[in-house]
Coordinates of C-alpha atoms (C1' of nucleotides) in Angstrom, one line a residue:
Chain B
M1445 CA -72.4 115.1 -103.0
E1446 CA -74.9 117.1 -104.9
L1447 CA -75.7 119.6 -102.2
Q1448 CA -72.0 120.3 -101.4
E1449 CA -71.2 121.0 -105.0
K1450 CA -74.2 123.1 -105.8
L1451 CA -73.6 125.3 -102.8
H1452 CA -70.0 125.7 -103.6
N1453 CA -70.7 126.8 -107.1
K1454 CA -72.6 129.7 -105.8
G1455 CA -70.2 130.6 -103.0
L1456 CA -72.6 129.3 -100.4
R1457 CA -71.7 127.4 -97.3
L1458 CA -72.6 123.9 -96.1
T1459 CA -73.8 124.7 -92.6
Y1460 CA -75.3 122.7 -89.8
P1461 CA -78.9 123.8 -90.3
R1462 CA -78.7 123.0 -93.9
R1463 CA -77.4 119.5 -93.2
E1464 CA -80.1 118.9 -90.7
V1465 CA -82.9 119.9 -93.0
V1466 CA -81.6 117.6 -95.7
A1467 CA -81.2 114.8 -93.2
I1468 CA -84.7 115.2 -91.8
L1469 CA -86.2 115.3 -95.3
N1470 CA -84.1 112.3 -96.2
A1471 CA -85.5 110.3 -93.3
A1472 CA -89.1 111.3 -94.0
A1473 CA -91.6 109.1 -95.8
S1474 CA -94.0 111.9 -96.5
P1475 CA -93.9 115.6 -97.4
L1476 CA -93.0 117.8 -94.5
T1477 CA -94.1 121.3 -93.8
P1478 CA -91.6 123.9 -92.5
Q1479 CA -93.3 123.5 -89.1
S1480 CA -93.0 119.8 -89.0
I1481 CA -89.4 119.9 -90.1
Y1482 CA -88.7 122.3 -87.2
Q1483 CA -90.6 119.9 -84.9
R1484 CA -88.4 117.1 -85.9
S1485 CA -85.2 119.1 -85.4
V1486 CA -86.3 119.8 -81.9
E1487 CA -86.9 116.1 -81.3
R1488 CA -83.5 115.3 -82.7
K1489 CA -82.2 118.0 -80.3
S1490 CA -80.5 119.6 -83.3
D1491 CA -82.1 122.9 -82.3
I1492 CA -82.0 124.8 -85.5
G1493 CA -84.2 127.9 -85.8
L1494 CA -87.5 127.8 -87.6
V1495 CA -86.3 130.8 -89.6
S1496 CA -83.4 128.7 -90.9
V1497 CA -85.8 126.0 -91.9
Y1498 CA -87.7 128.4 -94.1
R1499 CA -84.6 129.9 -95.5
T1500 CA -83.1 126.5 -96.2
L1501 CA -86.2 125.2 -98.0
E1502 CA -86.2 128.3 -100.1
L1503 CA -82.6 127.8 -101.0
L1504 CA -82.9 124.1 -101.7
S1505 CA -85.9 124.8 -103.9
E1506 CA -83.8 127.2 -106.0
L1507 CA -81.1 124.5 -106.2
D1508 CA -83.8 122.1 -107.2
L1509 CA -82.8 119.7 -104.4
V1510 CA -86.2 119.8 -102.9
R1511 CA -89.7 119.8 -104.3
R1512 CA -92.9 121.3 -103.1
V1513 CA -95.8 118.8 -102.8
H1514 CA -99.3 120.1 -102.7
G1515 CA -101.5 118.6 -100.0
H1516 CA -105.0 118.0 -101.2
D1517 CA -106.4 120.4 -98.7
G1518 CA -104.2 123.2 -99.9
C1519 CA -101.2 123.3 -97.6
H1520 CA -98.0 122.0 -98.9
G1521 CA -95.0 120.2 -97.8
Y1522 CA -91.5 119.5 -99.1
V1523 CA -89.7 116.3 -100.2
L1524 CA -86.2 115.7 -101.3
A1525 CA -86.0 115.7 -105.0
S1526 CA -84.5 112.9 -106.9
P1527 CA -82.7 114.1 -110.0
G1528 CA -84.9 114.9 -113.0
H1529 CA -88.5 115.9 -113.1
H1530 CA -90.8 113.9 -110.9
H1531 CA -94.3 113.8 -109.6
H1532 CA -95.8 112.6 -106.4
L1533 CA -98.4 110.2 -105.4
V1534 CA -99.6 110.9 -101.9
C1535 CA -101.6 108.7 -99.5
R1536 CA -104.6 110.6 -98.3
K1537 CA -104.6 108.6 -95.1
C1538 CA -101.1 108.3 -93.8
G1539 CA -99.5 110.9 -96.1
K1540 CA -96.8 108.6 -97.4
A1541 CA -95.6 109.8 -100.7
V1542 CA -93.9 108.0 -103.6
E1543 CA -92.3 109.6 -106.5
F1544 CA -92.9 108.6 -110.1
S1545 CA -91.5 109.9 -113.3
G1546 CA -93.7 110.1 -116.4
S1547 CA -93.2 113.4 -118.1
A1548 CA -92.6 111.3 -121.2
D1549 CA -96.1 109.9 -121.0
L1550 CA -97.5 113.3 -120.5
S1551 CA -95.7 115.1 -123.3
D1552 CA -98.1 114.1 -126.0
F1553 CA -101.0 115.3 -123.9
I1554 CA -99.3 118.5 -123.2
A1555 CA -98.4 119.1 -126.8
K1556 CA -102.1 118.7 -127.7
I1557 CA -103.2 121.3 -125.1
Q1558 CA -100.5 123.6 -126.3
K1559 CA -101.8 123.4 -129.8
E1560 CA -105.4 123.9 -128.7
T1561 CA -104.7 126.9 -126.5
S1562 CA -101.7 128.5 -128.2
Y1563 CA -100.1 128.9 -124.8
K1564 CA -96.4 128.1 -124.7
I1565 CA -96.4 125.4 -121.9
D1566 CA -93.1 125.0 -120.0
E1567 CA -94.0 123.7 -116.6
H1568 CA -96.5 121.5 -114.9
I1569 CA -97.6 120.1 -111.7
L1570 CA -99.1 116.6 -111.6
Q1571 CA -100.0 115.1 -108.4
L1572 CA -101.9 112.0 -107.6
Y1573 CA -103.8 111.1 -104.4
G1574 CA -105.0 107.8 -103.2
I1575 CA -104.6 105.2 -100.6
C1576 CA -101.4 103.3 -100.1
P1577 CA -101.3 99.5 -100.0
K1578 CA -100.7 99.5 -96.2
C1579 CA -103.7 101.8 -95.5
Q1580 CA -105.9 99.7 -97.8
K1581 CA -105.4 96.7 -95.6
E1582 CA -106.0 98.6 -92.4
R1583 CA -109.7 99.3 -93.0
H1584 CA -112.1 99.2 -90.2
Chain S
M830 CA -129.1 128.4 -111.5
E831 CA -126.6 125.9 -110.1
L832 CA -125.7 127.8 -107.1
Q833 CA -129.3 128.6 -106.1
E834 CA -130.3 124.9 -106.3
K835 CA -127.3 123.5 -104.5
L836 CA -127.7 125.9 -101.6
H837 CA -131.4 125.2 -101.4
N838 CA -130.9 121.5 -101.2
K839 CA -128.8 122.0 -98.1
G840 CA -131.1 124.5 -96.5
L841 CA -128.6 127.2 -97.1
R842 CA -129.4 130.7 -98.2
L843 CA -128.4 132.8 -101.2
T844 CA -127.0 135.9 -99.7
Y845 CA -125.5 139.1 -100.9
P846 CA -121.9 138.2 -100.0
R847 CA -122.3 134.8 -101.8
R848 CA -123.6 136.4 -104.9
E849 CA -120.8 138.9 -104.9
V850 CA -118.0 136.4 -104.6
V851 CA -119.5 134.4 -107.4
A852 CA -119.9 137.5 -109.5
I853 CA -116.3 138.6 -108.9
L854 CA -114.9 135.2 -109.7
N855 CA -117.1 135.2 -112.8
A856 CA -115.6 138.4 -114.0
A857 CA -112.0 137.3 -113.3
A858 CA -109.7 136.0 -116.0
S859 CA -107.2 134.5 -113.5
P860 CA -107.4 132.7 -110.2
L861 CA -108.1 135.0 -107.3
T862 CA -106.9 134.7 -103.7
P863 CA -109.3 135.4 -100.8
Q864 CA -107.5 138.7 -100.4
S865 CA -107.8 139.8 -104.0
I866 CA -111.5 138.8 -104.0
Y867 CA -112.0 141.0 -101.0
Q868 CA -110.0 143.8 -102.7
R869 CA -112.3 143.7 -105.7
S870 CA -115.4 143.7 -103.5
V871 CA -114.1 146.9 -102.0
E872 CA -113.5 148.4 -105.4
R873 CA -117.0 147.5 -106.4
K874 CA -118.2 149.1 -103.2
S875 CA -120.0 145.9 -102.3
D876 CA -118.3 145.9 -99.0
I877 CA -118.5 142.4 -97.9
G878 CA -116.3 141.2 -95.1
L879 CA -113.1 139.3 -95.7
V880 CA -114.4 136.7 -93.3
S881 CA -117.3 136.1 -95.6
V882 CA -115.0 135.7 -98.5
Y883 CA -113.2 132.9 -96.7
R884 CA -116.4 131.3 -95.6
T885 CA -118.0 131.5 -99.0
L886 CA -115.0 130.0 -100.7
E887 CA -115.0 127.1 -98.3
L888 CA -118.7 126.6 -99.0
L889 CA -118.4 126.9 -102.8
S890 CA -115.5 124.4 -102.7
E891 CA -117.7 121.9 -100.9
L892 CA -120.4 122.5 -103.4
D893 CA -117.8 122.0 -106.1
L894 CA -118.7 125.3 -107.7
V895 CA -115.2 126.7 -107.2
R896 CA -111.8 125.1 -107.7
R897 CA -108.5 125.8 -106.1
V898 CA -105.7 126.6 -108.5
H899 CA -102.1 126.2 -107.4
G900 CA -99.8 129.1 -108.1
H901 CA -96.4 127.9 -109.2
D902 CA -94.9 129.8 -106.3
G903 CA -97.1 127.9 -103.8
C904 CA -99.9 130.3 -103.0
H905 CA -103.2 129.4 -104.5
G906 CA -106.3 131.1 -105.9
Y907 CA -109.8 130.1 -106.8
V908 CA -111.7 130.0 -110.0
L909 CA -115.3 129.3 -110.8
A910 CA -115.6 125.7 -111.8
S911 CA -117.3 124.6 -115.0
P912 CA -119.1 121.3 -114.5
G913 CA -117.0 118.2 -114.6
H914 CA -113.4 117.6 -113.7
H915 CA -111.1 120.2 -115.2
H916 CA -107.6 121.3 -115.1
H917 CA -106.0 124.7 -115.5
L918 CA -103.4 126.2 -117.6
V919 CA -102.0 129.4 -116.1
C920 CA -100.0 132.1 -117.7
R921 CA -96.9 132.7 -115.7
K922 CA -96.8 136.3 -116.8
C923 CA -100.3 137.8 -116.6
G924 CA -101.9 135.0 -114.6
K925 CA -104.7 134.4 -117.1
A926 CA -106.0 130.9 -116.7
V927 CA -107.8 128.7 -119.1
E928 CA -109.6 125.5 -118.3
F929 CA -109.1 122.2 -120.1
S930 CA -110.6 118.9 -119.6
G931 CA -108.6 115.8 -120.2
S932 CA -109.1 113.3 -117.5
A933 CA -109.8 110.8 -120.3
D934 CA -106.3 111.3 -121.8
L935 CA -104.9 110.8 -118.3
S936 CA -106.7 107.8 -117.2
D937 CA -104.4 105.3 -119.0
F938 CA -101.4 106.9 -117.4
I939 CA -103.0 106.9 -114.0
A940 CA -104.0 103.2 -114.4
K941 CA -100.4 102.4 -115.1
I942 CA -99.1 104.2 -112.0
Q943 CA -101.8 102.6 -110.0
K944 CA -100.6 99.2 -111.1
E945 CA -97.0 100.0 -110.5
T946 CA -97.4 101.4 -107.0
S947 CA -100.4 99.4 -105.7
Y948 CA -101.9 102.7 -104.5
K949 CA -105.6 103.1 -105.1
I950 CA -105.6 106.4 -106.9
D951 CA -108.8 108.4 -106.7
E952 CA -107.9 112.1 -107.2
H953 CA -105.4 114.2 -108.9
I954 CA -104.1 117.7 -109.6
L955 CA -102.8 118.5 -113.0
Q956 CA -101.8 122.0 -113.7
L957 CA -99.9 123.5 -116.5
Y958 CA -97.9 126.7 -116.7
G959 CA -96.8 128.7 -119.7
I960 CA -97.1 131.9 -121.5
C961 CA -100.4 132.9 -123.0
P962 CA -100.6 134.0 -126.7
K963 CA -101.0 137.7 -125.7
C964 CA -97.9 137.8 -123.5
Q965 CA -95.9 135.9 -126.1
K966 CA -96.4 138.9 -128.4
E967 CA -95.6 141.5 -125.8
R968 CA -92.0 140.5 -125.5
H969 CA -89.5 143.4 -125.1
Chain C
dT95 C1' -53.0 126.1 -87.8
dT96 C1' -54.6 130.7 -87.2
dC97 C1' -56.7 134.7 -89.2
dC98 C1' -60.0 137.2 -91.7
dT99 C1' -63.9 138.0 -94.6
dT100 C1' -68.5 137.5 -95.2
dA101 C1' -72.3 134.2 -95.5
dT102 C1' -75.3 132.5 -92.2
dT103 C1' -77.6 132.1 -88.0
dG104 C1' -81.3 132.7 -84.3
dA105 C1' -84.2 135.7 -81.5
dA106 C1' -87.5 139.0 -81.7
dA107 C1' -90.4 142.0 -84.0
dA108 C1' -93.2 142.8 -87.9
dT109 C1' -96.2 141.4 -91.3
dT110 C1' -99.6 138.6 -93.5
dA111 C1' -103.0 134.9 -93.6
dT112 C1' -106.6 132.4 -91.5
dT113 C1' -110.0 131.0 -88.0
dT114 C1' -112.9 131.7 -84.1
dT115 C1' -116.3 134.2 -81.3
dC116 C1' -120.5 136.4 -80.8
dA117 C1' -124.1 139.8 -81.0
dA118 C1' -126.7 141.9 -84.7
dT119 C1' -128.9 141.1 -89.2
dA120 C1' -131.6 139.4 -92.9
dA121 C1' -133.2 135.2 -95.9
dG122 C1' -137.1 133.1 -97.0
dG123 C1' -140.8 129.7 -95.5
dA124 C1' -145.2 129.9 -92.9
Chain T
dT635 C1' -146.0 140.3 -92.0
dC636 C1' -143.8 137.3 -88.7
dC637 C1' -140.6 134.1 -87.0
dT638 C1' -136.9 130.9 -87.1
dT639 C1' -132.4 130.4 -87.8
dA640 C1' -128.6 130.7 -91.2
dT641 C1' -125.5 134.3 -92.0
dT642 C1' -123.0 138.3 -91.5
dG643 C1' -119.1 141.5 -90.0
dA644 C1' -116.0 143.4 -86.4
dA645 C1' -112.7 142.2 -83.4
dA646 C1' -109.9 139.1 -81.2
dA647 C1' -107.2 135.0 -81.4
dT648 C1' -104.3 132.1 -83.8
dA649 C1' -101.0 130.5 -87.3
dA650 C1' -97.8 131.2 -90.9
dT651 C1' -94.2 133.7 -93.0
dT652 C1' -90.8 137.4 -93.5
dT653 C1' -87.7 141.0 -92.0
dT654 C1' -84.2 143.0 -89.1
dC655 C1' -79.9 142.9 -87.0
dA656 C1' -76.2 141.8 -83.9
dA657 C1' -73.5 137.6 -83.0
dT658 C1' -71.5 133.5 -84.9
dA659 C1' -69.0 130.2 -87.7
dA660 C1' -67.6 128.4 -92.6
dG661 C1' -63.9 127.9 -95.2
dG662 C1' -60.3 130.2 -98.1
dA663 C1' -55.8 132.6 -97.4
dA664 C1' -51.6 133.3 -95.1

DNA sequence: TTCCTTATTGAAAATTATTTTCAATAAGGA
DNA sequence: TCCTTATTGAAAATAATTTTCAATAAGGAA
């Protein structure tokens, strides 16, 4: 598996808390904050420390196995990253997030801005917000 | 002025702390956190409370006179908003931010994602990171 | 398998960020 | 100038994150 390898390459260990955080993120439909990951670990009775959640998220970010997703209100959560550069589209109602790629479609645009500003652009965040199909039906 | 009016329309008052926050943001080249705004107000000896900085930023956000800019590391700052929807390009070295518009160029792309996902997309964050011309020269 | 090294953990404390409370102040219309 | 009430700032309360450190456990070596 990805995680196993990446850890191994750096002399790091595949531990219980790390497995748990990955499992929890894997089961989640929407971005989770450190707090809510911890919450779920309590529910699952896996009882890992909140501190380890923070540390694991930091580690997984470095390994590029997890991505930070910005909430529209400013707080942010984490989702498991599929390989490659991706963006997220988050439902403003239920929080459900879907990934989409699309750096390709963006690159012309970015090249243009780069030319205009003379900045050397090497990273970006693109995040979309809206209402998911399910929540669109549930209007009342 | 914009601010004056917008406040007036809501029966709100143009106070010293509000002026100061706007003035400080106006003089800044990069996004400022509440803390750093407070810092600068101390330097300026304007002595407004940190609490007021928070409250003012919240207010100015509602009035759409200020925008939140996401730092790549996760923390976020605020910049004065020029009218209309804008995005920011932030230097990863010195923090200097420039605004660019470009919702137009994005709209086709967004329409495509909307079709693919069946989400109803109504908002987005796009933020670019790079190195500004000045920092590009100062390599050592 | 067992042993050993050392990365990792979790609890608590420390730090930092943000929000709430509330009496005192001041903006700005009358 | 007066009066109403939005606003302020200090302190306390709350929440989020990081650091410290002794105890634990991963996983390679014997």
